[in-house]
Amino acid sequence: MASNAPSAAPSAAPSAASSAAVAPPASNPLSTAPSTALSAAVASPASHAFSAAVATPTFKILEQIEGQFCNAPVLVRLIHFWEARNFKKGNILMGFELLLLDAESNAVQGFISANRLFRYEPNLKRNSIYNLSKFMIKPAKTLYRVFDHKNTICFTDLTTMVEVRDGDDQIDGQKF
């Protein structure tokens, strides 16, 4: 008879646990313990696949950018940058010119004006990869043009430039 009691208790426990997973117990509404359903959802492999799919951003390439302003992220490699000076007006600093490559080896020239250099200059590193977004798009210059791309990327006060550490294999290191 004693052997029947333990076998009845374990069979009753799973049914109680499964009903608790569906609806929280009404006896303690202020309980801070996590529900079994939430714990199961967090631990399930499907939730990890979903969170990984949401966390992976999609990047535009430079050829797809149109309009006057781009909010979408673009993954670029900073190949080179240098000071742009106006020698006709006392050698004043106008800003930095940038050479940028995207994942399909599209090259574009970028520009950071002198009044915005304090924000971006400390983070500029040659051959680094950046997630660039919220920038202006202007037609490429005809004078002092470096690449044949139709546009130039101009940094604004809203531009975000975040270094990406694990995207090194996605973008070529040079273009000839």
Coordinates of N, CA and C in Angstrom, one line a residue:
M1 N 0.8 -1.2 0.0 CA 0.0 0.0 0.0 C 0.9 1.3 0.0
A2 N 2.0 1.2 0.7 CA 2.9 2.3 0.8 C 3.5 2.6 -0.6
S3 N 3.7 1.5 -1.3 CA 4.3 1.7 -2.7 C 3.4 2.3 -3.6
N4 N 2.1 2.3 -3.4 CA 1.1 2.9 -4.3 C 1.1 4.5 -4.1
A5 N 1.3 4.9 -2.9 CA 1.3 6.3 -2.5 C 2.4 7.1 -3.2
P6 N 3.7 6.6 -3.2 CA 4.7 7.4 -3.9 C 4.4 7.4 -5.4
S7 N 3.9 6.4 -6.0 CA 3.7 6.4 -7.4 C 2.5 7.3 -7.8
A8 N 1.6 7.5 -6.9 CA 0.5 8.4 -7.2 C 0.9 9.9 -7.1
A9 N 1.8 10.2 -6.2 CA 2.3 11.6 -6.0 C 3.1 12.1 -7.2
P10 N 4.1 11.3 -7.7 CA 4.8 11.8 -8.9 C 3.9 12.0 -10.1
S11 N 2.9 11.2 -10.3 CA 2.0 11.3 -11.4 C 1.1 12.6 -11.2
A12 N 0.8 12.9 -10.0 CA 0.0 14.1 -9.8 C 0.8 15.4 -9.9
A13 N 2.1 15.3 -9.6 CA 3.0 16.5 -9.6 C 3.2 17.0 -11.1
P14 N 3.4 16.2 -12.1 CA 3.6 16.7 -13.4 C 2.3 17.4 -13.9
S15 N 1.1 16.8 -13.6 CA -0.1 17.4 -14.1 C -0.3 18.8 -13.4
A16 N 0.1 18.9 -12.1 CA 0.0 20.2 -11.5 C 1.0 21.2 -12.0
A17 N 2.2 20.7 -12.4 CA 3.2 21.6 -13.0 C 2.8 22.0 -14.4
S18 N 2.2 21.1 -15.1 CA 1.8 21.5 -16.5 C 0.6 22.5 -16.4
S19 N -0.3 22.4 -15.4 CA -1.3 23.4 -15.3 C -0.8 24.7 -14.8
A20 N 0.3 24.7 -14.0 CA 0.9 25.9 -13.5 C 1.6 26.6 -14.6
A21 N 2.1 25.9 -15.6 CA 2.8 26.5 -16.7 C 1.8 27.2 -17.6
V22 N 0.6 26.8 -17.6 CA -0.4 27.4 -18.5 C -1.0 28.7 -17.8
A23 N -1.3 28.6 -16.5 CA -1.9 29.7 -15.9 C -1.1 29.9 -14.5
P24 N -0.8 31.1 -14.1 CA -0.1 31.3 -12.9 C -1.1 31.1 -11.7
P25 N -0.6 30.6 -10.6 CA -1.4 30.3 -9.4 C -2.1 31.6 -8.9
A26 N -3.4 31.5 -8.6 CA -4.1 32.6 -8.1 C -3.9 32.9 -6.7
S27 N -3.2 32.1 -5.9 CA -3.1 32.3 -4.5 C -2.1 33.4 -4.1
N28 N -1.1 33.6 -5.0 CA -0.1 34.7 -4.6 C 0.2 35.5 -5.9
P29 N -0.6 36.6 -6.1 CA -0.5 37.4 -7.3 C 0.8 38.3 -7.3
L30 N 1.4 38.5 -6.1 CA 2.6 39.3 -6.0 C 3.9 38.5 -6.0
S31 N 3.8 37.3 -6.4 CA 5.0 36.4 -6.4 C 6.0 36.9 -7.4
T32 N 7.3 37.0 -7.1 CA 8.3 37.4 -8.0 C 9.0 36.3 -8.6
A33 N 8.7 35.0 -8.3 CA 9.3 33.9 -8.9 C 8.9 33.8 -10.4
P34 N 9.8 33.4 -11.3 CA 9.5 33.3 -12.7 C 8.6 32.1 -12.9
S35 N 7.7 32.3 -13.8 CA 6.8 31.2 -14.1 C 7.5 30.1 -14.9
T36 N 6.9 28.9 -14.9 CA 7.6 27.8 -15.6 C 7.5 28.0 -17.1
A37 N 6.4 28.6 -17.6 CA 6.3 28.9 -19.0 C 7.3 29.8 -19.5
L38 N 7.6 30.9 -18.7 CA 8.6 31.9 -19.1 C 10.0 31.2 -19.1
S39 N 10.3 30.4 -18.1 CA 11.6 29.7 -18.0 C 11.8 28.8 -19.2
A40 N 10.7 28.1 -19.6 CA 10.8 27.2 -20.7 C 11.0 27.9 -22.0
A41 N 10.3 29.1 -22.2 CA 10.5 29.8 -23.4 C 11.9 30.4 -23.5
V42 N 12.5 30.8 -22.4 CA 13.8 31.4 -22.5 C 14.8 30.3 -22.8
A43 N 14.6 29.1 -22.2 CA 15.6 28.0 -22.4 C 15.4 27.3 -23.7
S44 N 14.3 27.5 -24.4 CA 14.1 26.7 -25.6 C 15.0 27.1 -26.8
P45 N 15.5 26.2 -27.6 CA 16.3 26.6 -28.7 C 15.7 27.5 -29.7
A46 N 14.3 27.4 -29.9 CA 13.6 28.2 -30.8 C 13.8 29.7 -30.5
S47 N 13.7 30.0 -29.2 CA 13.8 31.4 -28.8 C 15.2 31.9 -29.0
H48 N 16.3 31.1 -28.9 CA 17.6 31.5 -29.2 C 17.7 31.8 -30.7
A49 N 17.1 31.0 -31.6 CA 17.2 31.2 -33.0 C 16.5 32.5 -33.4
F50 N 15.4 32.8 -32.7 CA 14.6 34.0 -33.0 C 15.4 35.2 -32.6
S51 N 16.0 35.2 -31.4 CA 16.8 36.3 -30.9 C 18.0 36.6 -31.8
A52 N 18.6 35.5 -32.3 CA 19.8 35.7 -33.2 C 19.3 36.3 -34.5
A53 N 18.1 35.9 -35.0 CA 17.7 36.4 -36.3 C 17.3 37.9 -36.1
V54 N 16.8 38.3 -35.0 CA 16.5 39.7 -34.8 C 17.7 40.5 -34.6
A55 N 18.7 40.0 -33.9 CA 19.9 40.8 -33.6 C 20.8 41.0 -34.8
T56 N 20.7 40.2 -35.9 CA 21.5 40.3 -37.0 C 21.1 41.5 -37.9
P57 N 21.8 42.6 -38.0 CA 21.3 43.7 -38.8 C 21.6 43.4 -40.3
T58 N 20.8 44.0 -41.1 CA 21.1 44.0 -42.6 C 21.7 45.3 -43.0
F59 N 22.7 45.3 -43.7 CA 23.4 46.5 -44.1 C 23.2 46.8 -45.6
K60 N 23.0 48.0 -45.9 CA 22.9 48.4 -47.3 C 24.3 48.5 -47.9
I61 N 24.4 48.5 -49.2 CA 25.6 48.7 -49.9 C 25.6 50.1 -50.5
L62 N 26.7 50.7 -50.8 CA 26.8 52.1 -51.2 C 26.1 52.3 -52.5
E63 N 25.9 51.3 -53.4 CA 25.2 51.5 -54.7 C 23.7 51.6 -54.5
Q64 N 23.2 51.1 -53.4 CA 21.7 51.2 -53.1 C 21.3 52.5 -52.5
I65 N 22.2 53.3 -52.0 CA 21.9 54.5 -51.3 C 21.4 55.6 -52.3
E66 N 20.2 56.1 -52.0 CA 19.7 57.2 -52.9 C 19.1 58.2 -52.0
G67 N 18.7 59.4 -52.5 CA 18.1 60.5 -51.8 C 19.2 61.4 -51.2
Q68 N 18.8 62.2 -50.2 CA 19.6 63.1 -49.6 C 20.1 62.8 -48.2
F69 N 19.4 61.8 -47.6 CA 19.8 61.4 -46.2 C 19.6 59.9 -46.1
C70 N 20.5 59.2 -45.4 CA 20.4 57.8 -45.2 C 20.4 57.4 -43.8
N71 N 19.3 56.8 -43.3 CA 19.1 56.4 -41.9 C 19.6 54.9 -41.8
A72 N 19.6 54.2 -42.9 CA 19.9 52.8 -42.8 C 21.4 52.6 -42.6
P73 N 21.8 51.5 -41.9 CA 23.2 51.2 -41.6 C 23.9 50.7 -42.8
V74 N 25.2 51.2 -43.0 CA 26.0 50.8 -44.1 C 27.3 50.3 -43.4
L75 N 27.8 49.1 -43.8 CA 29.0 48.5 -43.2 C 30.1 48.9 -44.2
V76 N 31.1 49.7 -43.7 CA 32.2 50.2 -44.5 C 33.5 50.0 -43.8
R77 N 34.6 49.9 -44.7 CA 35.9 49.9 -44.2 C 36.6 51.3 -44.5
L78 N 37.2 51.9 -43.5 CA 37.9 53.1 -43.7 C 39.3 52.8 -44.2
I79 N 39.5 53.1 -45.5 CA 40.8 52.8 -46.1 C 41.8 53.8 -45.7
H80 N 41.5 55.1 -45.9 CA 42.4 56.1 -45.7 C 41.7 57.4 -45.4
F81 N 42.3 58.4 -44.7 CA 41.7 59.7 -44.5 C 42.9 60.7 -44.4
W82 N 42.6 61.9 -44.7 CA 43.6 63.0 -44.7 C 42.9 64.3 -44.5
E83 N 43.7 65.3 -44.1 CA 43.1 66.7 -44.0 C 42.9 67.3 -45.3
A84 N 41.8 68.0 -45.4 CA 41.4 68.8 -46.6 C 41.6 70.3 -46.2
R85 N 42.5 71.0 -46.8 CA 42.8 72.4 -46.5 C 42.6 73.3 -47.7
N86 N 42.2 74.5 -47.4 CA 42.1 75.5 -48.5 C 43.3 76.4 -48.5
F87 N 44.2 76.1 -49.4 CA 45.5 76.8 -49.5 C 45.3 78.2 -50.0
K88 N 44.2 78.5 -50.7 CA 43.9 79.9 -51.2 C 43.5 80.8 -50.1
K89 N 43.0 80.3 -49.0 CA 42.5 81.1 -47.9 C 43.3 80.9 -46.6
G90 N 44.6 80.9 -46.7 CA 45.5 80.9 -45.6 C 45.7 79.5 -45.0
N91 N 45.5 78.4 -45.8 CA 45.8 77.1 -45.4 C 44.8 76.6 -44.2
I92 N 43.6 77.1 -44.2 CA 42.6 76.7 -43.2 C 42.1 75.3 -43.4
L93 N 41.9 74.7 -42.3 CA 41.4 73.3 -42.3 C 39.9 73.3 -42.6
M94 N 39.5 72.6 -43.7 CA 38.1 72.5 -44.1 C 37.5 71.2 -43.5
G95 N 38.3 70.2 -43.3 CA 37.7 68.9 -42.7 C 38.6 67.8 -43.1
F96 N 38.1 66.6 -43.0 CA 38.8 65.3 -43.3 C 38.1 64.7 -44.5
E97 N 38.9 64.3 -45.5 CA 38.4 63.4 -46.6 C 38.6 62.0 -46.2
L98 N 37.7 61.1 -46.5 CA 37.7 59.7 -46.2 C 37.6 58.8 -47.4
L99 N 38.3 57.7 -47.5 CA 38.1 56.7 -48.5 C 37.4 55.5 -47.9
L100 N 36.2 55.1 -48.4 CA 35.4 54.1 -47.7 C 35.1 53.0 -48.8
L101 N 35.1 51.7 -48.3 CA 34.7 50.6 -49.1 C 33.6 49.8 -48.4
D102 N 32.7 49.3 -49.3 CA 31.6 48.5 -48.7 C 31.8 47.0 -49.0
A103 N 30.9 46.2 -48.7 CA 31.0 44.7 -48.8 C 31.2 44.2 -50.2
E104 N 30.7 45.0 -51.2 CA 30.8 44.7 -52.6 C 31.9 45.4 -53.3
S105 N 32.9 45.9 -52.5 CA 34.0 46.7 -53.0 C 33.7 48.0 -53.8
N106 N 32.5 48.5 -53.4 CA 32.2 49.8 -54.0 C 32.9 50.9 -53.1
A107 N 33.6 51.8 -53.8 CA 34.4 52.8 -53.1 C 33.7 54.1 -53.2
V108 N 33.7 54.9 -52.1 CA 33.0 56.2 -52.1 C 33.9 57.1 -51.2
Q109 N 33.8 58.4 -51.6 CA 34.5 59.4 -50.8 C 33.6 59.9 -49.7
G110 N 34.1 60.2 -48.5 CA 33.4 60.7 -47.4 C 34.0 62.0 -47.0
F111 N 33.3 62.8 -46.2 CA 33.8 64.1 -45.8 C 33.2 64.4 -44.4
I112 N 34.1 64.8 -43.5 CA 33.8 65.3 -42.2 C 34.2 66.7 -42.1
S113 N 33.3 67.7 -41.9 CA 33.7 69.1 -41.8 C 34.5 69.4 -40.6
A114 N 35.2 70.5 -40.6 CA 36.1 70.8 -39.5 C 35.4 71.0 -38.2
N115 N 34.1 71.6 -38.2 CA 33.4 71.8 -37.0 C 32.8 70.5 -36.4
R116 N 33.0 69.4 -37.1 CA 32.5 68.1 -36.5 C 33.7 67.1 -36.2
L117 N 34.9 67.6 -36.5 CA 36.1 66.7 -36.3 C 36.2 66.3 -34.8
F118 N 35.9 67.1 -33.9 CA 36.1 66.8 -32.5 C 35.3 65.5 -32.1
R119 N 34.2 65.3 -32.8 CA 33.3 64.2 -32.5 C 33.8 62.9 -33.1
Y120 N 34.4 62.9 -34.3 CA 34.7 61.7 -35.0 C 36.2 61.4 -35.1
E121 N 37.1 62.4 -35.0 CA 38.5 62.2 -35.2 C 39.1 61.1 -34.2
P122 N 38.8 61.2 -33.0 CA 39.4 60.2 -32.0 C 39.1 58.7 -32.4
N123 N 38.0 58.5 -33.1 CA 37.6 57.1 -33.4 C 38.1 56.6 -34.8
L124 N 38.7 57.5 -35.6 CA 39.1 57.1 -36.9 C 40.4 56.3 -36.9
K125 N 40.3 55.1 -37.4 CA 41.5 54.2 -37.5 C 41.5 53.6 -38.9
R126 N 42.6 53.7 -39.6 CA 42.8 53.2 -40.9 C 42.6 51.7 -40.9
N127 N 41.9 51.1 -41.9 CA 41.7 49.7 -42.1 C 40.7 49.1 -41.1
S128 N 39.9 50.0 -40.4 CA 38.9 49.5 -39.5 C 37.6 49.5 -40.2
I129 N 36.6 48.7 -39.6 CA 35.3 48.5 -40.2 C 34.3 49.2 -39.3
Y130 N 33.4 50.0 -39.9 CA 32.4 50.8 -39.1 C 31.0 50.5 -39.6
N131 N 30.1 50.6 -38.7 CA 28.7 50.7 -39.0 C 28.3 52.1 -39.1
L132 N 28.0 52.6 -40.2 CA 27.8 54.0 -40.5 C 26.3 54.2 -40.8
S133 N 25.7 55.2 -40.1 CA 24.3 55.5 -40.4 C 24.0 57.0 -40.1
K134 N 22.8 57.4 -40.7 CA 22.3 58.8 -40.5 C 23.3 59.8 -41.0
F135 N 23.6 59.7 -42.3 CA 24.5 60.6 -43.0 C 23.8 61.3 -44.2
M136 N 24.4 62.4 -44.6 CA 23.9 63.0 -45.8 C 24.6 62.5 -47.1
I137 N 23.8 62.5 -48.2 CA 24.3 62.1 -49.5 C 24.3 63.2 -50.4
K138 N 25.5 63.6 -51.0 CA 25.6 64.7 -51.9 C 26.2 64.2 -53.2
P139 N 26.0 64.9 -54.3 CA 26.7 64.5 -55.5 C 28.2 64.6 -55.4
A140 N 28.9 63.7 -56.0 CA 30.4 63.8 -55.9 C 30.9 65.0 -56.5
K141 N 32.1 65.5 -56.0 CA 32.7 66.7 -56.5 C 33.3 66.4 -57.9
T142 N 33.4 67.5 -58.6 CA 34.1 67.3 -59.9 C 35.6 67.6 -59.8
L143 N 35.9 68.5 -58.9 CA 37.3 68.8 -58.6 C 37.8 68.0 -57.4
Y144 N 39.0 67.5 -57.4 CA 39.6 66.7 -56.4 C 38.8 65.5 -56.1
R145 N 38.3 64.9 -57.1 CA 37.5 63.6 -57.0 C 38.5 62.4 -56.9
V146 N 38.2 61.5 -56.0 CA 39.1 60.4 -55.8 C 38.6 59.1 -56.4
F147 N 37.3 58.9 -56.3 CA 36.6 57.7 -56.9 C 35.6 58.1 -57.9
D148 N 35.2 57.2 -58.7 CA 34.2 57.4 -59.7 C 32.7 57.3 -59.2
H149 N 32.5 57.1 -58.0 CA 31.2 56.9 -57.4 C 30.4 58.2 -57.6
K150 N 29.1 58.1 -57.9 CA 28.3 59.3 -58.1 C 28.0 60.2 -56.9
N151 N 28.2 59.6 -55.7 CA 27.8 60.3 -54.5 C 29.0 60.5 -53.5
T152 N 28.9 61.4 -52.6 CA 29.8 61.5 -51.5 C 29.0 61.4 -50.2
I153 N 29.6 60.8 -49.2 CA 28.9 60.7 -47.9 C 29.4 61.9 -47.0
C154 N 28.5 62.6 -46.5 CA 28.9 63.8 -45.6 C 28.3 63.5 -44.2
F155 N 29.2 63.7 -43.2 CA 28.8 63.4 -41.9 C 28.0 64.6 -41.3
T156 N 27.0 64.4 -40.5 CA 26.2 65.4 -39.9 C 26.4 65.3 -38.4
D157 N 25.6 66.1 -37.6 CA 25.6 66.0 -36.2 C 24.9 64.7 -35.7
L158 N 24.1 64.1 -36.6 CA 23.3 62.9 -36.2 C 24.0 61.6 -36.6
T159 N 25.1 61.7 -37.4 CA 25.8 60.6 -38.0 C 26.3 59.7 -36.8
T160 N 26.1 58.4 -36.9 CA 26.7 57.5 -36.0 C 27.7 56.6 -36.7
M161 N 28.8 56.5 -36.1 CA 30.0 55.7 -36.7 C 30.5 54.8 -35.6
V162 N 30.1 53.5 -35.6 CA 30.5 52.6 -34.6 C 31.4 51.5 -35.1
E163 N 32.5 51.4 -34.5 CA 33.5 50.4 -35.0 C 33.0 49.0 -34.8
V164 N 33.1 48.1 -35.8 CA 32.7 46.7 -35.8 C 33.9 45.9 -35.7
R165 N 34.0 45.1 -34.7 CA 35.2 44.3 -34.4 C 35.2 42.9 -35.2
D166 N 34.1 42.4 -35.5 CA 34.0 41.1 -36.0 C 33.7 41.0 -37.5
G167 N 33.7 42.1 -38.2 CA 33.3 42.1 -39.6 C 34.5 42.2 -40.6
D168 N 35.7 41.8 -40.1 CA 36.9 42.0 -40.9 C 36.9 41.2 -42.2
D169 N 36.3 40.1 -42.2 CA 36.3 39.2 -43.4 C 35.2 39.6 -44.4
Q170 N 34.3 40.5 -44.0 CA 33.2 40.9 -44.9 C 33.6 41.9 -46.0
I171 N 34.6 42.7 -45.7 CA 35.0 43.8 -46.6 C 36.4 43.7 -47.0
D172 N 36.7 43.8 -48.3 CA 38.1 43.8 -48.8 C 38.9 44.9 -48.1
G173 N 40.2 44.6 -48.0 CA 41.1 45.6 -47.4 C 41.7 46.6 -48.3
Q174 N 41.5 46.4 -49.6 CA 42.0 47.4 -50.6 C 41.2 47.3 -51.9
K175 N 41.4 48.2 -52.8 CA 40.8 48.2 -54.1 C 41.7 48.9 -55.1
F176 N 41.9 48.3 -56.2 CA 42.7 48.9 -57.3 C 41.9 49.2 -58.5

